[in-house]
mmCIF file of C-alpha atoms and ligand atoms in Angstrom:
data_model
loop_
_atom_site.group_PDB
_atom_site.id
_atom_site.type_symbol
_atom_site.label_atom_id
_atom_site.label_comp_id
_atom_site.label_asym_id
_atom_site.label_seq_id
_atom_site.Cartn_x
_atom_site.Cartn_y
_atom_site.Cartn_z
ATOM 1 C CA MET A 1 -19.344 -26.493 -19.431
ATOM 2 C CA THR A 2 -16.720 -28.257 -17.342
ATOM 3 C CA ASP A 3 -13.521 -26.223 -17.196
ATOM 4 C CA ALA A 4 -10.523 -27.177 -15.085
ATOM 5 C CA ARG A 5 -8.175 -24.535 -16.390
ATOM 6 C CA THR A 6 -6.341 -21.949 -14.300
ATOM 7 C CA LEU A 7 -5.295 -18.560 -15.659
ATOM 8 C CA ILE A 8 -1.684 -17.493 -15.080
ATOM 9 C CA VAL A 9 -1.261 -13.703 -15.052
ATOM 10 C CA PRO A 10 2.372 -12.486 -15.082
ATOM 11 C CA HIS A 11 3.756 -9.111 -13.941
ATOM 12 C CA ALA A 12 3.530 -7.319 -17.296
ATOM 13 C CA ASP A 13 -0.117 -8.334 -17.779
ATOM 14 C CA VAL A 14 -1.051 -7.145 -14.279
ATOM 15 C CA GLU A 15 0.314 -3.688 -15.105
ATOM 16 C CA GLN A 16 -1.973 -3.565 -18.149
ATOM 17 C CA LEU A 17 -5.047 -5.027 -16.454
ATOM 18 C CA LEU A 18 -4.933 -3.024 -13.204
ATOM 19 C CA PRO A 19 -4.503 0.679 -14.082
ATOM 20 C CA MET A 20 -4.084 2.976 -11.085
ATOM 21 C CA PRO A 21 -7.341 4.993 -11.368
ATOM 22 C CA ALA A 22 -9.408 1.801 -11.671
ATOM 23 C CA CYS A 23 -7.518 0.202 -8.794
ATOM 24 C CA ILE A 24 -8.280 3.189 -6.528
ATOM 25 C CA ASP A 25 -12.003 2.593 -7.117
ATOM 26 C CA VAL A 26 -11.621 -1.170 -6.594
ATOM 27 C CA MET A 27 -9.902 -0.432 -3.255
ATOM 28 C CA ALA A 28 -12.689 1.959 -2.216
ATOM 29 C CA ASP A 29 -15.285 -0.765 -2.821
ATOM 30 C CA ALA A 30 -13.214 -3.459 -1.072
ATOM 31 C CA LEU A 31 -12.503 -1.355 2.015
ATOM 32 C CA ALA A 32 -16.105 -0.176 2.250
ATOM 33 C CA ALA A 33 -17.281 -3.803 2.062
ATOM 34 C CA THR A 34 -14.785 -4.722 4.791
ATOM 35 C CA ALA A 35 -16.024 -1.877 7.015
ATOM 36 C CA ARG A 36 -19.617 -3.083 6.465
ATOM 37 C CA GLY A 37 -18.618 -6.561 7.688
ATOM 38 C CA ASP A 38 -18.797 -8.253 4.273
ATOM 39 C CA ALA A 39 -15.279 -9.685 4.476
ATOM 40 C CA LEU A 40 -13.564 -12.462 6.378
ATOM 41 C CA LEU A 41 -9.886 -11.840 7.016
ATOM 42 C CA PRO A 42 -7.691 -13.096 9.813
ATOM 43 C CA LEU A 43 -4.481 -11.317 10.708
ATOM 44 C CA ARG A 44 -1.743 -12.316 8.278
ATOM 45 C CA GLN A 45 0.452 -15.262 9.165
ATOM 46 C CA VAL A 46 4.079 -14.178 9.113
ATOM 47 C CA LEU A 47 6.970 -16.629 9.536
ATOM 48 C CA ARG A 48 10.292 -14.939 10.282
ATOM 49 C CA LEU A 49 13.216 -16.541 8.467
ATOM 50 C CA HIS A 50 16.625 -17.352 9.936
ATOM 51 C CA SER A 51 17.969 -13.892 9.012
ATOM 52 C CA GLY A 52 15.477 -12.318 11.450
ATOM 53 C CA ARG A 53 14.724 -9.656 8.834
ATOM 54 C CA ASP A 54 13.223 -11.661 5.967
ATOM 55 C CA ALA A 55 9.736 -13.114 6.176
ATOM 56 C CA PHE A 56 7.315 -15.496 4.507
ATOM 57 C CA ALA A 57 3.659 -14.440 4.805
ATOM 58 C CA VAL A 58 0.250 -15.901 3.960
ATOM 59 C CA MET A 59 -2.700 -13.511 3.674
ATOM 60 C CA PRO A 60 -6.100 -15.170 3.071
ATOM 61 C CA ALA A 61 -9.446 -13.383 2.678
ATOM 62 C CA ILE A 62 -13.012 -13.876 1.531
ATOM 63 C CA LEU A 63 -14.631 -10.768 0.121
ATOM 64 C CA GLY A 64 -18.253 -11.363 -0.847
ATOM 65 C CA SER A 65 -18.021 -14.224 -3.378
ATOM 66 C CA ALA A 66 -14.284 -13.747 -3.998
ATOM 67 C CA ILE A 67 -11.932 -16.196 -2.264
ATOM 68 C CA GLY A 68 -8.175 -15.890 -2.314
ATOM 69 C CA ALA A 69 -4.844 -15.670 -0.587
ATOM 70 C CA LYS A 70 -1.567 -13.919 -1.183
ATOM 71 C CA VAL A 71 1.536 -16.004 -0.530
ATOM 72 C CA ILE A 72 4.562 -13.764 -0.417
ATOM 73 C CA ALA A 73 8.239 -13.643 0.533
ATOM 74 C CA VAL A 74 9.453 -10.301 1.897
ATOM 75 C CA PHE A 75 13.215 -9.782 1.636
ATOM 76 C CA PRO A 76 13.995 -6.105 2.422
ATOM 77 C CA GLY A 77 17.695 -6.660 1.602
ATOM 78 C CA ASN A 78 16.728 -7.241 -2.027
ATOM 79 C CA ASP A 79 16.766 -3.458 -2.536
ATOM 80 C CA ALA A 80 20.467 -3.905 -3.320
ATOM 81 C CA THR A 81 19.853 -6.741 -5.818
ATOM 82 C CA PRO A 82 18.014 -7.144 -9.152
ATOM 83 C CA TYR A 83 15.109 -8.789 -7.290
ATOM 84 C CA GLU A 84 12.067 -7.050 -5.830
ATOM 85 C CA SER A 85 11.729 -7.150 -2.061
ATOM 86 C CA HIS A 86 8.184 -8.614 -2.311
ATOM 87 C CA MET A 87 7.724 -11.704 -4.496
ATOM 88 C CA GLY A 88 4.961 -14.275 -4.645
ATOM 89 C CA VAL A 89 1.532 -15.052 -6.051
ATOM 90 C CA ILE A 90 -2.134 -14.425 -5.387
ATOM 91 C CA LEU A 91 -4.340 -17.508 -5.641
ATOM 92 C CA TYR A 92 -7.918 -16.716 -6.682
ATOM 93 C CA PHE A 93 -10.716 -19.312 -6.293
ATOM 94 C CA ASP A 94 -14.383 -19.540 -7.267
ATOM 95 C CA ASP A 95 -17.056 -20.040 -4.611
ATOM 96 C CA THR A 96 -19.182 -22.532 -6.590
ATOM 97 C CA HIS A 97 -16.842 -25.548 -6.775
ATOM 98 C CA GLY A 98 -13.744 -24.087 -5.138
ATOM 99 C CA ARG A 99 -11.804 -24.104 -8.421
ATOM 100 C CA LEU A 100 -8.474 -22.302 -8.618
ATOM 101 C CA LEU A 101 -9.364 -19.692 -11.241
ATOM 102 C CA ALA A 102 -6.130 -17.730 -11.372
ATOM 103 C CA ILE A 103 -2.531 -17.491 -10.195
ATOM 104 C CA ILE A 104 -1.444 -13.858 -10.365
ATOM 105 C CA ASP A 105 1.972 -12.227 -9.865
ATOM 106 C CA ALA A 106 1.946 -10.619 -6.427
ATOM 107 C CA SER A 107 4.858 -8.143 -6.767
ATOM 108 C CA SER A 108 2.955 -6.071 -9.296
ATOM 109 C CA VAL A 109 -0.380 -6.308 -7.500
ATOM 110 C CA THR A 110 1.267 -5.313 -4.190
ATOM 111 C CA ALA A 111 3.006 -2.360 -5.818
ATOM 112 C CA ILE A 112 -0.200 -1.092 -7.452
ATOM 113 C CA ARG A 113 -2.845 -1.851 -4.817
ATOM 114 C CA THR A 114 -0.783 -0.413 -1.919
ATOM 115 C CA ALA A 115 -0.328 2.870 -3.761
ATOM 116 C CA ALA A 116 -3.984 2.813 -4.824
ATOM 117 C CA VAL A 117 -5.054 2.593 -1.177
ATOM 118 C CA SER A 118 -2.791 5.559 -0.367
ATOM 119 C CA GLY A 119 -4.351 7.323 -3.355
ATOM 120 C CA LEU A 120 -7.788 6.667 -1.891
ATOM 121 C CA ALA A 121 -6.671 7.997 1.512
ATOM 122 C CA THR A 122 -5.248 11.084 -0.146
ATOM 123 C CA ARG A 123 -8.443 11.631 -2.127
ATOM 124 C CA LEU A 124 -10.419 11.464 1.129
ATOM 125 C CA LEU A 125 -8.069 13.334 3.488
ATOM 126 C CA ALA A 126 -5.628 15.699 1.744
ATOM 127 C CA VAL A 127 -6.513 19.343 1.144
ATOM 128 C CA PRO A 128 -8.298 19.448 -2.245
ATOM 129 C CA ASN A 129 -5.786 21.710 -4.017
ATOM 130 C CA ALA A 130 -2.630 19.910 -2.765
ATOM 131 C CA SER A 131 0.107 20.447 -5.345
ATOM 132 C CA ARG A 132 3.324 19.878 -3.334
ATOM 133 C CA LEU A 133 4.223 16.215 -2.768
ATOM 134 C CA ALA A 134 7.140 14.661 -0.857
ATOM 135 C CA ILE A 135 8.154 11.020 -1.111
ATOM 136 C CA LEU A 136 10.605 9.457 1.349
ATOM 137 C CA GLY A 137 12.090 6.311 -0.211
ATOM 138 C CA ALA A 138 12.867 5.611 -3.859
ATOM 139 C CA GLY A 139 12.019 1.950 -4.417
ATOM 140 C CA VAL A 140 9.100 0.154 -6.055
ATOM 141 C CA GLN A 141 6.447 1.745 -3.836
ATOM 142 C CA ALA A 142 7.845 5.218 -4.481
ATOM 143 C CA MET A 143 7.132 4.832 -8.215
ATOM 144 C CA THR A 144 3.570 3.598 -7.806
ATOM 145 C CA HIS A 145 2.875 6.166 -5.089
ATOM 146 C CA LEU A 146 3.868 8.966 -7.445
ATOM 147 C CA GLU A 147 1.420 7.556 -9.990
ATOM 148 C CA ALA A 148 -1.354 7.291 -7.378
ATOM 149 C CA MET A 149 -0.844 10.827 -6.046
ATOM 150 C CA MET A 150 -0.895 12.202 -9.611
ATOM 151 C CA ALA A 151 -4.249 10.455 -10.089
ATOM 152 C CA VAL A 152 -5.969 12.165 -7.140
ATOM 153 C CA ARG A 153 -4.418 15.608 -6.653
ATOM 154 C CA PRO A 154 -3.099 18.381 -8.987
ATOM 155 C CA ILE A 155 0.556 17.687 -8.067
ATOM 156 C CA ARG A 156 2.990 20.152 -9.646
ATOM 157 C CA GLU A 157 6.106 19.666 -7.514
ATOM 158 C CA LEU A 158 7.692 16.540 -6.050
ATOM 159 C CA ARG A 159 10.589 16.382 -3.606
ATOM 160 C CA ILE A 160 12.206 12.973 -3.137
ATOM 161 C CA TRP A 161 14.562 11.805 -0.443
ATOM 162 C CA SER A 162 16.190 8.415 -0.122
ATOM 163 C CA ARG A 163 19.537 7.354 1.338
ATOM 164 C CA GLY A 164 21.073 6.489 -2.013
ATOM 165 C CA GLU A 165 21.622 9.424 -4.366
ATOM 166 C CA ALA A 166 21.630 7.238 -7.487
ATOM 167 C CA ARG A 167 18.222 5.759 -6.810
ATOM 168 C CA ARG A 168 16.555 9.062 -5.998
ATOM 169 C CA ASP A 169 18.017 10.581 -9.189
ATOM 170 C CA GLN A 170 16.691 7.638 -11.218
ATOM 171 C CA LEU A 171 13.223 8.050 -9.721
ATOM 172 C CA ALA A 172 13.331 11.787 -10.429
ATOM 173 C CA ALA A 173 14.295 11.199 -14.074
ATOM 174 C CA TRP A 174 11.520 8.588 -14.490
ATOM 175 C CA GLY A 175 8.941 10.867 -12.877
ATOM 176 C CA ARG A 176 9.859 13.893 -15.023
ATOM 177 C CA THR A 177 9.551 11.860 -18.220
ATOM 178 C CA ARG A 178 6.343 10.180 -17.166
ATOM 179 C CA PHE A 179 4.480 13.131 -15.654
ATOM 180 C CA GLY A 180 6.312 16.274 -16.799
ATOM 181 C CA ILE A 181 6.356 17.816 -13.308
ATOM 182 C CA ASP A 182 9.061 19.612 -11.366
ATOM 183 C CA ILE A 183 11.014 17.005 -9.347
ATOM 184 C CA VAL A 184 13.762 17.855 -6.848
ATOM 185 C CA PRO A 185 15.934 15.090 -5.335
ATOM 186 C CA CYS A 186 16.856 16.131 -1.763
ATOM 187 C CA ASP A 187 19.815 15.346 0.498
ATOM 188 C CA SER A 188 17.684 15.239 3.636
ATOM 189 C CA ALA A 189 14.188 14.096 4.519
ATOM 190 C CA GLU A 190 13.589 17.419 6.264
ATOM 191 C CA GLU A 191 14.346 19.354 3.079
ATOM 192 C CA ALA A 192 12.004 17.065 1.127
ATOM 193 C CA VAL A 193 8.980 17.389 3.407
ATOM 194 C CA ARG A 194 9.199 21.084 4.306
ATOM 195 C CA ASP A 195 5.996 22.776 3.013
ATOM 196 C CA ALA A 196 4.721 19.518 1.475
ATOM 197 C CA GLN A 197 0.940 19.124 1.446
ATOM 198 C CA VAL A 198 1.092 15.371 0.873
ATOM 199 C CA ILE A 199 3.888 13.141 2.234
ATOM 200 C CA CYS A 200 4.358 9.448 1.441
ATOM 201 C CA THR A 201 6.802 7.436 3.558
ATOM 202 C CA VAL A 202 7.733 4.297 1.602
ATOM 203 C CA THR A 203 11.051 3.206 3.095
ATOM 204 C CA ALA A 204 12.134 -0.087 4.665
ATOM 205 C CA SER A 205 13.469 1.837 7.674
ATOM 206 C CA ARG A 206 12.686 0.521 11.145
ATOM 207 C CA ASP A 207 13.289 3.893 12.802
ATOM 208 C CA PRO A 208 11.620 7.260 12.162
ATOM 209 C CA VAL A 209 12.516 8.950 8.886
ATOM 210 C CA LEU A 210 9.800 11.604 9.345
ATOM 211 C CA HIS A 211 9.707 13.919 12.353
ATOM 212 C CA GLY A 212 6.597 15.782 13.413
ATOM 213 C CA ARG A 213 8.376 19.107 13.774
ATOM 214 C CA TRP A 214 9.047 19.118 10.006
ATOM 215 C CA VAL A 215 5.410 18.516 9.004
ATOM 216 C CA ALA A 216 3.523 21.639 7.922
ATOM 217 C CA PRO A 217 -0.006 22.363 9.176
ATOM 218 C CA GLY A 218 -2.573 20.905 6.783
ATOM 219 C CA ALA A 219 -0.306 18.125 5.498
ATOM 220 C CA HIS A 220 -1.599 14.618 4.840
ATOM 221 C CA ILE A 221 0.803 11.687 5.404
ATOM 222 C CA ASN A 222 0.551 8.193 3.939
ATOM 223 C CA ALA A 223 2.720 6.043 6.245
ATOM 224 C CA VAL A 224 3.304 2.871 4.256
ATOM 225 C CA GLY A 225 6.760 1.398 4.783
ATOM 226 C CA ALA A 226 6.606 -0.062 8.305
ATOM 227 C CA SER A 227 4.365 -3.133 8.630
ATOM 228 C CA ILE A 228 5.439 -4.713 11.924
ATOM 229 C CA ALA A 229 4.938 -3.759 15.568
ATOM 230 C CA SER A 230 8.618 -3.042 16.242
ATOM 231 C CA ALA A 231 9.241 -0.724 13.252
ATOM 232 C CA ARG A 232 8.069 2.794 12.506
ATOM 233 C CA GLU A 233 8.764 5.562 10.011
ATOM 234 C CA LEU A 234 7.058 8.386 11.956
ATOM 235 C CA ASP A 235 8.246 9.766 15.287
ATOM 236 C CA THR A 236 5.848 10.133 18.188
ATOM 237 C CA GLU A 237 5.283 13.860 17.634
ATOM 238 C CA ALA A 238 4.196 13.281 14.028
ATOM 239 C CA VAL A 239 1.519 10.834 15.208
ATOM 240 C CA VAL A 240 0.368 12.780 18.264
ATOM 241 C CA GLN A 241 -0.264 15.978 16.319
ATOM 242 C CA ALA A 242 -2.352 14.351 13.556
ATOM 243 C CA ARG A 243 -5.758 12.745 13.065
ATOM 244 C CA LEU A 244 -4.936 9.066 12.539
ATOM 245 C CA TYR A 245 -6.771 6.731 10.140
ATOM 246 C CA VAL A 246 -5.900 3.087 9.488
ATOM 247 C CA ASP A 247 -6.769 0.411 6.945
ATOM 248 C CA ARG A 248 -8.090 -1.835 9.729
ATOM 249 C CA ARG A 249 -8.191 -1.315 13.497
ATOM 250 C CA GLU A 250 -7.463 -4.933 14.378
ATOM 251 C CA SER A 251 -4.383 -4.967 12.155
ATOM 252 C CA ALA A 252 -3.170 -1.625 13.538
ATOM 253 C CA MET A 253 -3.503 -2.922 17.108
ATOM 254 C CA HIS A 254 -1.196 -5.851 16.269
ATOM 255 C CA GLU A 255 1.100 -4.732 13.460
ATOM 256 C CA ALA A 256 1.498 -0.934 13.304
ATOM 257 C CA GLY A 257 4.649 0.258 15.090
ATOM 258 C CA ASP A 258 3.761 3.785 13.947
ATOM 259 C CA PHE A 259 0.753 3.512 16.294
ATOM 260 C CA LEU A 260 1.900 0.949 18.884
ATOM 261 C CA ILE A 261 5.209 2.617 19.832
ATOM 262 C CA PRO A 262 3.653 6.047 20.692
ATOM 263 C CA ARG A 263 0.905 4.139 22.525
ATOM 264 C CA ALA A 264 3.514 2.214 24.547
ATOM 265 C CA GLU A 265 5.067 5.583 25.418
ATOM 266 C CA GLU A 266 1.573 6.657 26.622
ATOM 267 C CA ALA A 267 1.636 9.586 24.207
ATOM 268 C CA ILE A 268 -1.664 8.346 22.709
ATOM 269 C CA ASP A 269 -4.281 5.710 23.454
ATOM 270 C CA ASN A 270 -6.579 3.596 21.257
ATOM 271 C CA SER A 271 -8.995 6.494 20.824
ATOM 272 C CA HIS A 272 -6.321 8.278 18.755
ATOM 273 C CA ILE A 273 -7.399 6.130 15.793
ATOM 274 C CA VAL A 274 -10.263 8.155 14.302
ATOM 275 C CA GLY A 275 -11.414 5.389 11.982
ATOM 276 C CA GLU A 276 -10.790 3.001 9.128
ATOM 277 C CA LEU A 277 -10.473 4.074 5.510
ATOM 278 C CA GLY A 278 -13.555 2.018 4.610
ATOM 279 C CA GLU A 279 -15.541 3.928 7.227
ATOM 280 C CA LEU A 280 -14.425 7.157 5.590
ATOM 281 C CA VAL A 281 -15.643 5.836 2.228
ATOM 282 C CA LEU A 282 -18.996 5.038 3.867
ATOM 283 C CA CYS A 283 -19.001 8.484 5.582
ATOM 284 C CA SER A 284 -19.521 6.777 8.948
ATOM 285 C CA VAL A 285 -16.519 8.602 10.455
ATOM 286 C CA ALA A 286 -15.553 12.246 9.997
ATOM 287 C CA GLY A 287 -12.628 13.263 7.809
ATOM 288 C CA ARG A 288 -10.499 16.394 7.919
ATOM 289 C CA SER A 289 -12.311 19.309 9.563
ATOM 290 C CA ASP A 290 -10.127 22.230 8.395
ATOM 291 C CA ASP A 291 -7.203 23.105 6.131
ATOM 292 C CA ARG A 292 -4.679 23.298 8.968
ATOM 293 C CA GLU A 293 -5.302 19.884 10.486
ATOM 294 C CA ARG A 294 -2.619 17.242 9.889
ATOM 295 C CA THR A 295 -3.871 13.774 8.901
ATOM 296 C CA ILE A 296 -2.185 10.371 8.699
ATOM 297 C CA PHE A 297 -3.239 7.245 6.891
ATOM 298 C CA LYS A 298 -1.381 4.280 8.390
ATOM 299 C CA SER A 299 -1.199 1.538 5.765
ATOM 300 C CA LEU A 300 -0.400 -2.061 6.648
ATOM 301 C CA GLY A 301 -1.826 -3.807 3.606
ATOM 302 C CA LEU A 302 -4.824 -6.142 3.781
ATOM 303 C CA ALA A 303 -5.590 -9.440 2.071
ATOM 304 C CA VAL A 304 -8.953 -8.037 0.881
ATOM 305 C CA GLU A 305 -6.986 -5.549 -1.232
ATOM 306 C CA ASP A 306 -5.215 -8.454 -2.951
ATOM 307 C CA VAL A 307 -8.382 -10.528 -3.411
ATOM 308 C CA ALA A 308 -10.347 -7.561 -4.786
ATOM 309 C CA SER A 309 -7.459 -6.850 -7.191
ATOM 310 C CA ALA A 310 -7.365 -10.519 -8.225
ATOM 311 C CA ARG A 311 -11.105 -10.538 -8.980
ATOM 312 C CA PHE A 312 -10.775 -7.382 -11.085
ATOM 313 C CA ILE A 313 -7.696 -8.686 -12.932
ATOM 314 C CA TYR A 314 -9.405 -12.034 -13.631
ATOM 315 C CA GLN A 315 -12.491 -10.298 -15.070
ATOM 316 C CA GLN A 316 -10.337 -7.979 -17.188
ATOM 317 C CA ALA A 317 -8.239 -10.909 -18.429
ATOM 318 C CA LEU A 318 -11.369 -12.813 -19.481
ATOM 319 C CA ALA A 319 -12.557 -9.728 -21.367
ATOM 320 C CA THR A 320 -9.231 -9.074 -23.134
ATOM 321 C CA GLY A 321 -7.750 -12.551 -23.589
ATOM 322 C CA ALA A 322 -4.680 -11.745 -21.475
ATOM 323 C CA GLY A 323 -2.732 -14.373 -19.525
ATOM 324 C CA THR A 324 -2.022 -18.049 -20.174
ATOM 325 C CA TRP A 325 -4.250 -21.009 -19.362
ATOM 326 C CA LEU A 326 -2.928 -24.111 -17.637
ATOM 327 C CA GLU A 327 -4.557 -27.427 -16.638
ATOM 328 C CA LEU A 328 -3.382 -28.064 -13.093
ATOM 329 C CA GLY A 329 -5.953 -30.733 -12.219
ATOM 330 C CA GLY A 330 -9.101 -30.749 -10.129
ATOM 331 C CA LEU A 331 -11.325 -33.034 -12.242
ATOM 332 C CA ARG A 332 -12.414 -36.373 -10.762
ATOM 333 C CA PRO A 333 -10.739 -39.391 -12.330
ATOM 334 C CA ALA A 334 -12.958 -41.105 -14.940
ATOM 335 C CA THR A 335 -14.427 -44.362 -13.583
HETATM 336 P P1 NDP B 401 12.144 -1.387 -2.116
HETATM 337 O O1 NDP B 401 13.073 -2.444 -1.639
HETATM 338 O O2 NDP B 401 11.874 -1.284 -3.554
HETATM 339 O O3 NDP B 401 12.653 0.060 -1.614
HETATM 340 C C1 NDP B 401 12.989 0.259 -0.286
HETATM 341 C C2 NDP B 401 13.329 1.726 -0.066
HETATM 342 O O4 NDP B 401 13.552 1.895 1.337
HETATM 343 C C3 NDP B 401 14.568 2.178 -0.788
HETATM 344 O O5 NDP B 401 14.382 3.480 -1.276
HETATM 345 C C4 NDP B 401 15.624 2.205 0.326
HETATM 346 O O6 NDP B 401 16.556 3.252 0.286
HETATM 347 C C5 NDP B 401 14.773 2.559 1.514
HETATM 348 N N1 NDP B 401 15.387 2.119 2.775
HETATM 349 C C6 NDP B 401 15.739 0.865 3.132
HETATM 350 N N2 NDP B 401 16.234 0.858 4.384
HETATM 351 C C7 NDP B 401 16.202 2.143 4.813
HETATM 352 C C8 NDP B 401 16.581 2.800 6.009
HETATM 353 N N3 NDP B 401 17.092 2.107 7.044
HETATM 354 N N4 NDP B 401 16.397 4.134 6.117
HETATM 355 C C9 NDP B 401 15.860 4.830 5.083
HETATM 356 N N5 NDP B 401 15.501 4.273 3.917
HETATM 357 C C10 NDP B 401 15.651 2.945 3.788
HETATM 358 O O7 NDP B 401 10.809 -1.639 -1.286
HETATM 359 P P2 NDP B 401 9.316 -1.267 -1.677
HETATM 360 O O8 NDP B 401 9.307 0.058 -2.309
HETATM 361 O O9 NDP B 401 8.691 -2.419 -2.363
HETATM 362 O O10 NDP B 401 8.645 -1.180 -0.223
HETATM 363 C C11 NDP B 401 8.952 -0.072 0.615
HETATM 364 C C12 NDP B 401 8.436 -0.370 2.017
HETATM 365 O O11 NDP B 401 7.006 -0.504 1.979
HETATM 366 C C13 NDP B 401 8.950 -1.686 2.598
HETATM 367 O O12 NDP B 401 9.232 -1.533 3.980
HETATM 368 C C14 NDP B 401 7.794 -2.638 2.412
HETATM 369 O O13 NDP B 401 7.777 -3.697 3.339
HETATM 370 C C15 NDP B 401 6.609 -1.698 2.629
HETATM 371 N N6 NDP B 401 5.384 -2.165 1.987
HETATM 372 C C16 NDP B 401 4.194 -1.880 2.609
HETATM 373 C C17 NDP B 401 3.008 -2.308 2.061
HETATM 374 C C18 NDP B 401 1.703 -1.960 2.693
HETATM 375 O O14 NDP B 401 0.670 -2.469 2.242
HETATM 376 N N7 NDP B 401 1.670 -1.082 3.674
HETATM 377 C C19 NDP B 401 2.985 -3.135 0.833
HETATM 378 C C20 NDP B 401 4.283 -3.308 0.225
HETATM 379 C C21 NDP B 401 5.428 -2.821 0.790
HETATM 380 P P3 NDP B 401 17.717 3.474 -0.782
HETATM 381 O O15 NDP B 401 16.964 3.834 -2.041
HETATM 382 O O16 NDP B 401 18.501 4.573 -0.248
HETATM 383 O O17 NDP B 401 18.438 2.156 -0.844
#
């Protein structure tokens, strides 16, 4: 049957259609496929705006039969406004006629899939009985990261640090209600991470918020907030002393200040990257070797994560009737 309709999936529907535990499994499959060579993805195209801080990015990928691209504006200064700092859409196409199957809210997908990838890294790298979590940052990613960590480890205590007291208190109140765990807002990042077994850095800081000397033996770190070559959340010591895993080597070599700045200081070289997360899923690289080793997952965010999420959301929407259909065009004119 000829169908020229496109499904529009707004923020609230994405939250229903892409639950965290399912998304973690979708990310495992997508990253494994990427590591096997079943994906096409160039480095993202990022246009810096006149402010020098804000950016407009296009992230295309083909993952098996799934074709798509995320188009997103990144405005870090929005953390002081009612708007999210990442806003845009994911465009999802079919590979038979090239039809635009869906337009999906990207803020929600980015919030969920990024945390899901950190959840996957934590499942693969953190000590199995990790119960003490620290989160640095209290924005959108902090919320979804708490949800992801709760999904993969028996977390009983969370310490949160962010610059603004009000926001960290709000996150603590939300987390206590949602998960019923002990949550302590902290005045310093050092106080938050001391003794933590899992640490998530999810700030928009360009300079280190986490110092290696504070990180306990055995801790696993998800370093998520810095996505450009000139910014980092971890100091050199934190990176040098840990086994380092990335979402993709090529992206890390171009975009990960957390890796590139210590490398420029000659504290590490390329061999410091042990492997990609997808390789860990495939068991083609080794993971943690003992309970005292420190591990880092450096997240940059990949277009395959967005396209895999879009495919899953589209299938779930078809099954549940979610979303709204729109005729945008695409049929040949009648002759
Ligand atoms: P939000 O705007 O919701 O929150 C930003 C947080 O960063 C706030 O807690 C804010 O602190 C804190 N912050 C901002 N500037 C600084 C600073 N100079 N020092 C310390 N803390 C700071 O953003 P998101 O939660 O959506 O994203 C967080 C980070 O993650 C961003 O940098 C974003 O670009 C990155 N990101 C990475 C992705 C990936 O795939 N790796 C995907 C999506 C986002 P306060 O609460 O005190 O105001």
